[in-house]
Short mmCIF file of C-alpha atoms and ligand atoms in Angstrom, two decimals:
data_model
loop_
_atom_site.label_atom_id
_atom_site.label_comp_id
_atom_site.label_asym_id
_atom_site.label_seq_id
_atom_site.Cartn_x
_atom_site.Cartn_y
_atom_site.Cartn_z
CA UNK A 1 -125.52 -37.18 39.03
CA UNK A 2 -121.91 -36.09 38.03
CA UNK A 3 -121.34 -35.64 41.98
CA UNK A 4 -122.00 -39.22 42.63
CA UNK A 5 -120.51 -41.02 39.84
CA UNK A 6 -116.56 -39.00 41.35
CA UNK A 7 -117.51 -40.09 44.99
CA UNK A 8 -117.66 -44.00 43.12
CA UNK A 9 -114.64 -42.75 42.18
CA UNK A 10 -113.09 -41.60 44.91
CA UNK A 11 -114.24 -44.95 46.77
CA UNK A 12 -112.98 -47.20 44.35
CA UNK A 13 -110.16 -44.92 43.41
CA UNK A 14 -109.07 -45.48 47.38
CA UNK A 15 -109.84 -49.11 47.85
CA UNK A 16 -108.14 -49.81 45.18
CA UNK A 17 -105.00 -47.96 46.25
CA UNK A 18 -105.52 -49.93 49.76
CA UNK A 19 -105.49 -53.06 47.86
CA UNK A 20 -102.28 -52.24 46.88
CA UNK A 21 -101.06 -50.27 50.06
CA UNK A 22 -101.47 -54.65 51.45
CA UNK A 23 -100.37 -56.22 48.37
CA UNK A 24 -97.54 -54.01 49.25
CA UNK A 25 -97.16 -54.70 52.68
CA UNK A 26 -98.00 -58.42 52.41
CA UNK A 27 -94.94 -59.24 50.03
CA UNK A 28 -92.80 -56.55 51.50
CA UNK A 29 -93.59 -57.13 54.94
CA UNK A 30 -91.70 -54.90 58.08
CA UNK A 31 -88.95 -56.10 59.68
CA UNK A 32 -85.90 -53.99 61.63
CA UNK A 33 -83.21 -55.26 59.71
CA UNK A 34 -82.62 -57.54 56.80
CA UNK A 35 -85.34 -60.38 56.36
CA UNK A 36 -83.93 -63.64 54.66
CA UNK A 37 -84.90 -63.32 50.33
CA UNK A 38 -87.27 -64.88 49.37
CA UNK A 39 -91.04 -64.04 47.91
CA UNK A 40 -94.34 -64.22 50.44
CA UNK A 41 -95.87 -65.29 47.41
CA UNK A 42 -100.06 -65.08 46.98
CA UNK A 43 -101.67 -62.68 49.39
CA UNK A 44 -103.27 -64.85 52.42
CA UNK A 45 -102.31 -68.63 51.36
CA UNK A 46 -98.86 -67.58 50.32
CA UNK A 47 -96.95 -70.37 48.58
CA UNK A 48 -99.22 -72.91 50.46
CA UNK A 49 -100.23 -75.18 47.69
CA UNK A 50 -97.12 -75.08 45.64
CA UNK A 51 -95.49 -76.63 49.40
CA UNK A 52 -97.50 -79.15 49.92
CA UNK A 53 -97.63 -80.41 46.94
CA UNK A 54 -96.64 -84.17 47.00
CA UNK A 55 -93.40 -85.69 46.97
CA UNK A 56 -91.03 -88.79 47.21
CA UNK A 57 -90.89 -89.50 51.35
CA UNK A 58 -86.50 -89.86 51.03
CA UNK A 59 -86.20 -86.27 48.84
CA UNK A 60 -86.89 -83.24 50.00
CA UNK A 61 -89.84 -81.73 48.72
CA UNK A 62 -88.92 -79.38 44.81
CA UNK A 63 -90.31 -76.44 46.94
CA UNK A 64 -87.58 -76.86 49.09
CA UNK A 65 -84.93 -78.12 46.42
CA UNK A 66 -85.67 -74.74 44.69
CA UNK A 67 -85.82 -72.13 47.20
CA UNK A 68 -83.00 -73.52 48.34
CA UNK A 69 -80.90 -72.81 44.96
CA UNK A 70 -82.42 -69.77 44.70
CA UNK A 71 -81.66 -67.93 48.19
CA UNK A 72 -79.49 -70.54 50.45
CA UNK A 73 -80.54 -72.16 52.95
CA UNK A 74 -82.41 -69.73 54.95
CA UNK A 75 -85.54 -67.70 53.06
CA UNK A 76 -88.63 -66.71 53.92
CA UNK A 77 -92.39 -67.16 53.02
CA UNK A 78 -95.80 -67.68 53.59
CA UNK A 79 -97.80 -71.06 54.53
CA UNK A 80 -101.48 -71.83 55.73
CA UNK A 81 -101.85 -68.34 56.24
CA UNK A 82 -98.88 -66.45 58.10
CA UNK A 83 -95.25 -65.24 57.88
CA UNK A 84 -92.73 -68.34 57.68
CA UNK A 85 -89.26 -68.29 57.50
CA UNK A 86 -87.78 -72.16 56.22
CA UNK A 87 -84.01 -72.90 57.35
CA UNK A 88 -82.01 -75.67 55.78
CA UNK A 89 -78.27 -74.39 58.22
CA UNK A 90 -78.31 -76.83 61.52
CA UNK A 91 -76.18 -74.40 63.15
CA UNK A 92 -78.97 -72.10 63.35
CA UNK A 93 -82.10 -74.97 64.02
CA UNK A 94 -79.83 -76.20 66.75
CA UNK A 95 -79.60 -73.26 68.04
CA UNK A 96 -83.32 -71.95 67.93
CA UNK A 97 -84.52 -75.20 69.21
CA UNK A 98 -82.24 -74.81 72.22
CA UNK A 99 -83.12 -71.09 73.17
CA UNK A 100 -86.93 -70.71 71.97
CA UNK A 101 -89.48 -72.90 73.85
CA UNK A 102 -92.99 -70.93 71.93
CA UNK A 103 -93.64 -74.11 69.20
CA UNK A 104 -94.31 -72.37 65.56
CA UNK A 105 -98.47 -73.68 65.52
CA UNK A 106 -100.49 -73.08 62.39
CA UNK A 107 -103.44 -71.67 64.14
CA UNK A 108 -105.68 -74.59 62.81
CA UNK A 109 -102.75 -76.38 64.66
CA UNK A 110 -103.11 -75.00 68.07
CA UNK A 111 -107.49 -74.53 67.85
CA UNK A 112 -106.86 -78.96 67.44
CA UNK A 113 -104.45 -78.94 70.89
CA UNK A 114 -106.59 -76.54 72.51
CA UNK A 115 -106.30 -72.66 73.72
CA UNK A 116 -105.80 -73.83 77.28
CA UNK A 117 -103.25 -77.12 76.29
CA UNK A 118 -100.22 -77.58 78.90
CA UNK A 119 -97.80 -77.84 76.41
CA UNK A 120 -98.63 -74.72 74.61
CA UNK A 121 -99.33 -72.21 77.92
CA UNK A 122 -95.66 -70.88 80.23
CA UNK A 123 -93.31 -72.24 80.96
CA UNK A 124 -93.52 -73.21 84.04
CA UNK A 125 -97.19 -75.53 82.64
CA UNK A 126 -95.04 -76.71 79.84
CA UNK A 127 -92.22 -77.71 82.38
CA UNK A 128 -95.16 -78.87 84.49
CA UNK A 129 -96.24 -81.32 81.62
CA UNK A 130 -93.00 -82.42 80.73
CA UNK A 131 -92.31 -83.65 84.16
CA UNK A 132 -95.98 -85.45 84.34
CA UNK A 133 -94.41 -87.07 81.27
CA UNK A 134 -91.73 -88.64 81.94
CA UNK A 135 -92.55 -90.31 84.39
CA UNK A 136 -95.99 -92.27 82.57
CA UNK A 137 -92.91 -92.77 79.80
CA UNK A 138 -90.34 -92.82 81.24
CA UNK A 139 -88.28 -95.16 80.68
CA UNK A 140 -89.04 -96.38 84.20
CA UNK A 141 -92.49 -95.94 82.53
CA UNK A 142 -91.92 -98.17 79.50
CA UNK A 143 -90.26 -100.86 81.15
CA UNK A 144 -93.32 -101.12 84.01
CA UNK A 145 -96.28 -100.29 82.26
CA UNK A 146 -95.51 -100.13 78.53
CA UNK A 147 -93.88 -103.40 77.79
CA UNK A 148 -95.79 -105.78 78.30
CA UNK A 149 -99.02 -104.25 76.37
CA UNK A 150 -97.10 -103.11 73.67
CA UNK A 151 -95.83 -106.90 72.72
CA UNK A 152 -98.96 -107.81 73.91
CA UNK A 153 -101.14 -106.26 71.55
CA UNK A 154 -98.80 -106.66 68.61
CA UNK A 155 -98.90 -110.61 69.55
CA UNK A 156 -102.34 -110.88 69.27
CA UNK A 157 -102.37 -108.19 65.92
CA UNK A 158 -99.78 -110.36 64.02
CA UNK A 159 -101.31 -113.28 64.58
CA UNK A 160 -104.98 -112.03 63.27
CA UNK A 161 -103.65 -110.99 60.25
CA UNK A 162 -101.82 -113.78 59.81
CA UNK A 163 -104.75 -115.73 59.86
CA UNK A 164 -106.51 -113.10 57.15
CA UNK A 165 -103.53 -113.58 55.26
CA UNK A 166 -103.14 -109.70 55.00
CA UNK A 167 -102.14 -106.94 57.74
CA UNK A 168 -102.90 -102.93 57.00
CA UNK A 169 -99.33 -101.87 58.62
CA UNK A 170 -100.67 -98.18 60.00
CA UNK A 171 -104.30 -99.22 61.16
CA UNK A 172 -102.34 -101.68 63.20
CA UNK A 173 -100.05 -99.73 64.41
CA UNK A 174 -102.59 -96.98 65.17
CA UNK A 175 -104.81 -99.47 66.34
CA UNK A 176 -102.21 -100.91 68.78
CA UNK A 177 -101.10 -97.78 69.81
CA UNK A 178 -104.80 -96.59 70.54
CA UNK A 179 -105.76 -99.26 72.65
CA UNK A 180 -102.54 -99.23 74.66
CA UNK A 181 -102.59 -95.49 75.08
CA UNK A 182 -106.65 -95.65 76.35
CA UNK A 183 -106.26 -98.69 78.52
CA UNK A 184 -103.67 -96.27 80.22
CA UNK A 185 -104.77 -93.42 80.79
CA UNK A 186 -108.62 -94.44 81.24
CA UNK A 187 -107.78 -98.09 82.96
CA UNK A 188 -111.33 -99.91 80.78
CA UNK A 189 -112.97 -98.37 78.96
CA UNK A 190 -117.40 -98.74 77.67
CA UNK A 191 -116.97 -100.34 74.23
CA UNK A 192 -119.53 -97.61 73.26
CA UNK A 193 -117.24 -94.61 74.05
CA UNK A 194 -113.72 -96.76 72.72
CA UNK A 195 -115.22 -97.50 69.86
CA UNK A 196 -116.97 -93.72 69.34
CA UNK A 197 -113.48 -92.42 70.05
CA UNK A 198 -111.97 -94.56 67.29
CA UNK A 199 -114.57 -93.36 64.84
CA UNK A 200 -113.45 -89.48 65.94
CA UNK A 201 -110.14 -89.71 64.30
CA UNK A 202 -111.27 -90.76 61.23
CA UNK A 203 -111.41 -87.14 60.57
CA UNK A 204 -108.15 -85.93 61.66
CA UNK A 205 -105.32 -87.19 59.09
CA UNK A 206 -106.07 -85.04 56.24
CA UNK A 207 -106.46 -82.17 57.85
CA UNK A 208 -104.24 -81.50 59.71
CA UNK A 209 -101.69 -78.91 57.35
CA UNK A 210 -105.10 -76.56 56.55
CA UNK A 211 -105.63 -73.09 56.41
CA UNK A 212 -106.90 -71.99 59.67
CA UNK A 213 -110.22 -71.65 58.37
CA UNK A 214 -113.10 -73.10 60.52
CA UNK A 215 -116.01 -72.66 58.23
CA UNK A 216 -118.49 -75.33 57.79
CA UNK A 217 -117.86 -77.96 55.41
CA UNK A 218 -113.89 -78.00 55.38
CA UNK A 219 -111.44 -79.94 57.05
CA UNK A 220 -110.89 -78.08 59.84
CA UNK A 221 -114.76 -77.53 60.82
CA UNK A 222 -114.62 -81.59 60.32
CA UNK A 223 -111.74 -82.16 63.57
CA UNK A 224 -112.41 -79.10 65.08
CA UNK A 225 -115.96 -80.87 65.82
CA UNK A 226 -114.20 -84.36 65.85
CA UNK A 227 -111.95 -82.70 69.02
CA UNK A 228 -115.37 -81.38 70.98
CA UNK A 229 -116.83 -85.02 70.37
CA UNK A 230 -113.29 -87.02 71.61
CA UNK A 231 -113.28 -84.33 74.44
CA UNK A 232 -116.51 -84.63 75.96
CA UNK A 233 -116.26 -88.49 75.78
CA UNK A 234 -113.33 -88.43 77.43
CA UNK A 235 -115.11 -85.51 80.30
CA UNK A 236 -117.90 -88.04 80.87
CA UNK A 237 -115.89 -91.72 80.75
CA UNK A 238 -113.35 -89.03 83.81
CA UNK A 239 -116.28 -87.95 85.67
CA UNK A 240 -118.45 -91.46 85.48
CA UNK A 241 -115.20 -93.31 87.15
CA UNK A 242 -115.22 -90.20 89.71
CA UNK A 243 -118.50 -91.31 90.37
CA UNK A 244 -119.16 -94.46 91.08
CA UNK A 245 -114.59 -94.45 92.21
CA UNK A 246 -114.13 -96.80 89.55
CA UNK A 247 -110.22 -97.76 88.66
CA UNK A 248 -109.15 -95.56 86.25
CA UNK A 249 -105.42 -96.76 83.97
CA UNK A 250 -101.67 -96.03 85.50
CA UNK A 251 -101.56 -92.28 83.65
CA UNK A 252 -104.29 -90.57 85.41
CA UNK A 253 -103.81 -91.47 88.89
CA UNK A 254 -100.44 -90.42 88.21
CA UNK A 255 -101.27 -86.81 87.43
CA UNK A 256 -104.28 -87.31 89.85
CA UNK A 257 -101.79 -88.36 92.08
CA UNK A 258 -99.89 -84.75 91.45
CA UNK A 259 -103.02 -83.28 91.54
CA UNK A 260 -103.58 -83.94 95.09
CA UNK A 261 -99.21 -84.24 96.19
CA UNK A 262 -98.24 -81.21 94.33
CA UNK A 263 -98.40 -77.75 94.86
CA UNK A 264 -99.76 -76.99 91.63
CA UNK A 265 -102.96 -77.93 90.57
CA UNK A 266 -104.62 -79.41 87.35
CA UNK A 267 -108.49 -79.65 86.43
CA UNK A 268 -110.06 -82.21 84.79
CA UNK A 269 -110.54 -80.11 81.59
CA UNK A 270 -106.43 -79.74 81.91
CA UNK A 271 -106.28 -83.45 83.07
CA UNK A 272 -108.30 -84.37 79.35
CA UNK A 273 -106.18 -81.37 76.74
CA UNK A 274 -102.86 -82.81 78.27
CA UNK A 275 -104.71 -86.70 77.75
CA UNK A 276 -106.01 -85.81 74.21
CA UNK A 277 -102.66 -84.00 72.38
CA UNK A 278 -100.86 -87.90 73.98
CA UNK A 279 -103.19 -89.62 71.25
CA UNK A 280 -103.26 -86.47 68.90
CA UNK A 281 -99.48 -86.35 68.69
CA UNK A 282 -99.13 -89.86 68.92
CA UNK A 283 -101.03 -91.96 66.90
CA UNK A 284 -100.52 -89.28 63.83
CA UNK A 285 -96.54 -89.85 64.04
CA UNK A 286 -96.07 -93.45 64.32
CA UNK A 287 -98.37 -95.19 62.81
CA UNK A 288 -97.12 -93.77 59.59
CA UNK A 289 -93.34 -94.12 60.32
CA UNK A 290 -93.77 -97.57 61.11
CA UNK A 291 -95.98 -98.17 57.45
CA UNK A 292 -93.13 -96.71 56.19
CA UNK A 293 -90.52 -98.50 58.44
CA UNK A 294 -91.60 -101.39 56.68
CA UNK A 295 -92.17 -100.65 52.80
CA UNK A 296 -88.26 -99.16 53.60
CA UNK A 297 -87.52 -103.30 54.92
CA UNK A 298 -89.60 -104.84 52.21
CA UNK A 299 -87.48 -103.21 49.41
CA UNK A 300 -84.25 -104.26 51.05
CA UNK A 301 -84.56 -107.82 51.60
CA UNK A 302 -80.55 -107.95 53.73
CA UNK A 303 -81.96 -105.66 55.97
CA UNK A 304 -85.43 -108.29 55.94
CA UNK A 305 -82.84 -111.32 56.52
CA UNK A 306 -80.93 -109.96 59.89
CA UNK A 307 -84.12 -109.20 60.57
CA UNK A 308 -85.51 -112.01 60.49
CA UNK A 309 -81.68 -113.58 61.98
CA UNK A 310 -82.09 -111.40 64.98
CA UNK A 311 -85.78 -111.96 66.10
CA UNK A 312 -85.54 -115.68 65.94
CA UNK A 313 -82.99 -116.17 67.30
CA UNK A 314 -83.97 -114.56 70.86
CA UNK A 315 -87.10 -115.97 70.00
CA UNK A 316 -84.78 -118.73 70.12
CA UNK A 317 -83.16 -118.35 73.69
CA UNK A 318 -86.45 -118.35 75.60
CA UNK A 319 -87.34 -122.10 76.64
CA UNK A 320 -91.08 -121.17 76.29
CA UNK A 321 -90.91 -119.28 72.88
CA UNK A 322 -93.94 -118.07 73.34
CA UNK A 323 -93.46 -116.12 76.37
CA UNK A 324 -93.28 -112.38 76.59
CA UNK A 325 -90.34 -109.95 76.09
CA UNK A 326 -88.52 -109.08 78.32
CA UNK A 327 -86.38 -104.92 78.33
CA UNK A 328 -83.67 -107.19 78.37
CA UNK A 329 -84.91 -108.69 74.94
CA UNK A 330 -85.86 -105.45 73.69
CA UNK A 331 -82.28 -103.18 74.23
CA UNK A 332 -80.43 -106.85 72.81
CA UNK A 333 -82.84 -105.93 70.22
CA UNK A 334 -79.45 -104.30 68.92
CA UNK A 335 -79.81 -104.03 64.81
CA UNK A 336 -84.23 -103.81 63.78
CA UNK A 337 -82.67 -100.02 66.30
CA UNK A 338 -80.11 -99.44 63.76
CA UNK A 339 -83.32 -100.22 61.22
CA UNK A 340 -85.43 -97.36 62.95
CA UNK A 341 -82.33 -95.17 63.45
CA UNK A 342 -81.73 -94.80 60.14
CA UNK A 343 -84.77 -94.58 58.43
CA UNK A 344 -85.58 -91.76 60.76
CA UNK A 345 -82.65 -90.30 59.37
CA UNK A 346 -83.28 -90.55 55.85
CA UNK A 347 -87.43 -90.02 56.45
CA UNK A 348 -87.62 -87.07 58.22
CA UNK A 349 -88.47 -84.05 54.84
CA UNK A 350 -90.20 -82.25 57.00
CA UNK A 351 -88.53 -79.48 59.60
CA UNK A 352 -88.18 -80.93 63.39
CA UNK A 353 -87.93 -77.30 64.93
CA UNK A 354 -91.58 -75.91 64.60
CA UNK A 355 -90.68 -72.23 67.22
CA UNK A 356 -91.80 -68.96 66.98
CA UNK A 357 -89.07 -66.16 68.48
CA UNK A 358 -89.85 -64.04 71.21
CA UNK A 359 -87.21 -61.60 69.95
CA UNK A 360 -86.30 -60.84 66.88
CA UNK A 361 -83.05 -63.51 65.91
CA UNK A 362 -79.47 -62.59 64.12
CA UNK A 363 -78.54 -64.51 62.02
CA UNK A 364 -74.92 -63.43 59.79
CA UNK A 365 -77.01 -60.46 57.52
CA UNK A 366 -80.61 -61.12 58.18
CA UNK A 367 -82.78 -61.42 61.34
CA UNK A 368 -85.59 -63.10 62.01
CA UNK A 369 -88.31 -61.35 63.63
CA UNK A 370 -90.19 -61.91 66.88
CA UNK A 371 -93.36 -63.36 65.94
CA UNK A 372 -93.46 -65.31 62.71
CA UNK A 373 -92.81 -68.77 62.62
CA UNK A 374 -89.39 -70.77 62.49
CA UNK A 375 -89.30 -74.45 60.47
CA UNK A 376 -85.69 -75.42 60.25
CA UNK A 377 -85.49 -78.85 57.82
CA UNK A 378 -83.20 -81.78 59.26
CA UNK A 379 -80.24 -80.82 56.95
CA UNK A 380 -77.61 -82.33 58.64
CA UNK A 381 -79.58 -85.78 57.59
CA UNK A 382 -78.41 -85.67 54.44
CA UNK A 383 -74.84 -83.93 54.30
CA UNK A 384 -72.23 -86.12 53.15
CA UNK A 385 -70.30 -85.02 55.48
CA UNK A 386 -71.67 -86.24 58.14
CA UNK A 387 -73.65 -88.97 56.15
CA UNK A 388 -71.10 -91.71 53.76
CA UNK A 389 -74.14 -91.02 50.86
CA UNK A 390 -76.53 -89.58 52.90
CA UNK A 391 -79.57 -90.64 50.69
CA UNK A 392 -79.03 -94.97 50.37
CA UNK A 393 -80.78 -96.56 53.88
CA UNK A 394 -78.32 -97.77 55.39
CA UNK A 395 -78.54 -99.10 58.92
CA UNK A 396 -75.22 -100.83 59.59
CA UNK A 397 -73.68 -97.37 59.76
CA UNK A 398 -75.34 -96.93 62.70
CA UNK A 399 -73.23 -99.78 63.66
CA UNK A 400 -71.53 -98.80 67.30
CA UNK A 401 -73.39 -96.07 68.23
CA UNK A 402 -75.60 -94.74 71.17
CA UNK A 403 -78.65 -96.60 70.04
CA UNK A 404 -80.89 -95.58 72.59
CA UNK A 405 -80.03 -91.71 71.73
CA UNK A 406 -82.43 -89.69 70.98
CA UNK A 407 -80.76 -86.41 69.62
CA UNK A 408 -77.26 -85.28 69.43
CA UNK A 409 -75.93 -82.78 66.62
CA UNK A 410 -76.55 -84.53 63.14
CA UNK A 411 -79.84 -85.81 64.48
CA UNK A 412 -82.33 -84.51 65.20
CA UNK A 413 -85.96 -86.11 64.01
CA UNK A 414 -87.38 -85.63 67.42
CA UNK A 415 -86.92 -82.25 67.41
CA UNK A 416 -83.90 -80.73 69.85
CA UNK A 417 -84.06 -78.82 73.10
CA UNK A 418 -87.25 -77.31 75.59
CA UNK A 419 -90.12 -78.77 73.09
CA UNK A 420 -87.55 -82.14 72.57
CA UNK A 421 -90.08 -85.59 71.66
CA UNK A 422 -91.63 -86.87 74.77
CA UNK A 423 -93.18 -89.57 73.55
CA UNK A 424 -89.70 -90.47 71.61
CA UNK A 425 -88.59 -93.49 73.99
CA UNK A 426 -92.39 -94.68 74.06
CA UNK A 427 -92.51 -94.58 69.91
CA UNK A 428 -89.37 -96.47 68.96
CA UNK A 429 -90.33 -99.64 71.43
CA UNK A 430 -93.90 -99.54 69.50
CA UNK A 431 -91.86 -99.87 66.46
CA UNK A 432 -89.23 -101.94 67.18
CA UNK A 433 -91.81 -104.73 69.78
CA UNK A 434 -93.62 -103.70 66.08
CA UNK A 435 -90.97 -104.99 63.99
CA UNK A 436 -89.88 -108.50 65.95
CA UNK A 437 -93.85 -109.44 65.85
CA UNK A 438 -93.77 -109.10 61.67
CA UNK A 439 -89.67 -110.30 61.55
CA UNK A 440 -91.33 -113.73 63.10
CA UNK A 441 -93.21 -114.26 60.26
CA UNK A 442 -91.97 -113.97 56.01
CA UNK A 443 -93.61 -111.20 54.60
CA UNK A 444 -94.44 -109.60 51.44
CA UNK A 445 -95.50 -106.01 50.56
CA UNK A 446 -96.89 -105.35 47.76
CA UNK A 447 -94.55 -103.20 44.13
CA UNK A 448 -96.85 -100.93 44.20
CA UNK A 449 -97.58 -99.53 47.58
CA UNK A 450 -95.05 -96.34 47.48
CA UNK A 451 -95.11 -93.73 49.88
CA UNK A 452 -95.42 -89.80 49.36
CA UNK A 453 -95.06 -86.96 51.60
CA UNK A 454 -97.55 -84.31 51.67
CA UNK A 455 -96.10 -82.89 54.83
CA UNK A 456 -97.60 -85.86 56.19
CA UNK A 457 -96.96 -89.31 55.42
CA UNK A 458 -99.15 -91.29 53.01
CA UNK A 459 -99.58 -94.16 50.62
CA UNK A 460 -101.91 -94.11 47.97
CA UNK A 461 -101.73 -97.51 47.36
CA UNK A 462 -102.04 -98.42 51.26
CA UNK A 463 -99.99 -99.69 53.03
CA UNK A 464 -100.31 -103.87 53.36
CA UNK A 465 -98.53 -106.28 54.11
CA UNK A 466 -99.01 -109.89 52.58
CA UNK A 467 -98.65 -112.62 56.41
CA UNK A 468 -99.85 -115.50 56.59
CA UNK A 469 -99.93 -118.56 59.29
CA UNK A 470 -98.00 -120.59 57.32
CA UNK A 471 -95.05 -118.59 57.21
CA UNK A 472 -94.59 -118.35 60.88
CA UNK A 473 -90.91 -118.67 61.47
CA UNK A 474 -91.04 -120.94 65.24
CA UNK A 475 -87.92 -121.14 65.91
CA UNK A 476 -84.01 -119.97 64.89
CA UNK A 477 -83.62 -123.24 63.37
CA UNK A 478 -85.84 -121.06 60.58
CA UNK A 479 -83.26 -117.97 60.79
CA UNK A 480 -81.03 -117.56 57.86
CA UNK A 481 -83.02 -119.27 54.68
C1 LIG B 501 -91.89 -91.75 65.21
C2 LIG B 501 -92.66 -90.58 66.11
C3 LIG B 501 -92.94 -89.15 66.42
C4 LIG B 501 -91.33 -88.76 65.63
C5 LIG B 501 -90.96 -88.71 63.93
C6 LIG B 501 -92.10 -87.31 66.86
C7 LIG B 501 -91.60 -86.12 66.76
C8 LIG B 501 -91.70 -84.76 67.07
C9 LIG B 501 -90.91 -83.44 66.90
C10 LIG B 501 -90.24 -84.06 65.64
C11 LIG B 501 -91.36 -83.03 67.85
C12 LIG B 501 -90.84 -81.32 67.93
C13 LIG B 501 -89.77 -81.32 68.63
C14 LIG B 501 -88.90 -79.43 68.61
O1 LIG B 501 -90.13 -78.77 67.86
O2 LIG B 501 -88.31 -79.48 68.83
C15 LIG B 501 -92.44 -83.71 69.13
C16 LIG B 501 -92.99 -83.32 69.72
C17 LIG B 501 -93.41 -83.98 70.57
N1 LIG B 501 -93.93 -84.65 70.27
FE1 LIG B 501 -93.49 -86.59 68.91
N2 LIG B 501 -92.88 -87.84 67.68
C18 LIG B 501 -92.73 -89.01 67.79
C19 LIG B 501 -94.09 -89.42 68.79
C20 LIG B 501 -94.26 -89.41 69.80
C21 LIG B 501 -95.88 -90.29 70.33
C22 LIG B 501 -95.80 -91.41 70.74
C23 LIG B 501 -95.88 -88.77 71.75
C24 LIG B 501 -96.66 -89.44 72.14
C25 LIG B 501 -96.52 -90.15 73.07
C26 LIG B 501 -95.18 -87.38 71.46
C27 LIG B 501 -95.25 -86.79 71.76
C28 LIG B 501 -94.81 -85.45 71.15
C29 LIG B 501 -95.43 -83.90 72.20
C30 LIG B 501 -96.13 -83.85 73.09
C31 LIG B 501 -94.17 -82.72 72.33
C32 LIG B 501 -94.12 -81.52 72.40
C33 LIG B 501 -93.38 -81.79 73.21
C34 LIG B 501 -92.82 -80.61 73.68
O3 LIG B 501 -93.62 -78.74 73.18
O4 LIG B 501 -93.00 -80.25 75.17
N3 LIG B 501 -94.30 -87.68 69.91
N4 LIG B 501 -93.04 -85.26 68.78
#
């Protein structure tokens, strides 16, 4: 009996020792140099809960502010089960953005994109995916293929909203985006399949940033199931079209053209994953930003008035008032683009440079270890030396600047370097045209509408605008009321 007792004591002691060792290792990770200061938090969960606390969308989170004060602009932590370096140092962010190409995605997100995703594979596949994308979404593609559709859809949904007396901005922007991309990608889709595809999106928004455990009942599990369903739907539609010889959308034509003409063959699975990535990234970013911009405009009457003037003038100059927008019209929406640039500057309170360095990187006295996730925040957007009164929303600060530029050393809402967002111009086009059609009405947003960041932008009280047919601005004679 005494022997058994001794054995148990030994086993328990060994387990406790192992556990202590593991906790020690967790809190003091190995590094071939000096790790940036910081805390790894609790084992596995790290500091995720503090990190994910909701905060004002145009302020960095308390998590970030406190740690920057305590440790300086570079610190370590653990989030979503992984080891993370957070940087508020703009020069370092730019250097890492340019010299590293492995995306810094959490496991739950990688799972969503798929392991064979061209954007996540080797350098060559990634380069190929980007080249292809620029054929689809570069300025030529936008001019020739996209502008007309977004214009048509935005007009249609705005009129529908006006008839109903209200419009859910995020949902409407999402519908426009999905309908536009679906048509370009797949051509006409069976109604049932399109409806089912739209239904699958419902599982994504709340589940993006999660722990990477795929356990039934959890958000990650639901997302993974939704992903499977969506991939199946897309594949079935593609195969049906191939079989029946039915027309594909232009995007697929380009992809298949590439597959036939190019050296590198893309499998149907790869093509579908590639398309799926677009749907996912585009839908999770742009509609939320459109809704945030609309909220900001609603709080700035002078901005709203100037927008109305700009868009009434564009409509007023047309002989046929309901004629579609042209590329020249789009380019002439200067103030709207200033509003968009300023909104992106002030609301980008999330990291925009996400990388996993393949080699250790020296940063002053510190070492950023290979394999850790690097999260670079666009702190430069709030640097008073670069932007006067950085926390004030002032679109006029962009007067005379290059409004077409999606990245500069002081402006990185779309990231930088080899992973710079490939959908930036598309997103800007959609946001501009949305604002154009909205500005043709007198509209308002309820005062209780708030924009909160919980990594993603969220709207706890919804994001409806009140809009009606009676308040449509018919020509430029109404501008400036
Ligand atoms: C306002 C809306 C958007 C914002 C703020 C945004 C922001 C970003 C950021 C910060 C990155 C990472 C860049 C880096 O790590 O250096 C990125 C990458 C990416 N974005 Fe966007 N994005 C937006 C809209 C879109 C749209 C509409 C699409 C697709 C149509 C898209 C497709 C992508 C893709 C595919 C990547 C990965 C690029 C690569 O790895 O080479 N994005 N985006």
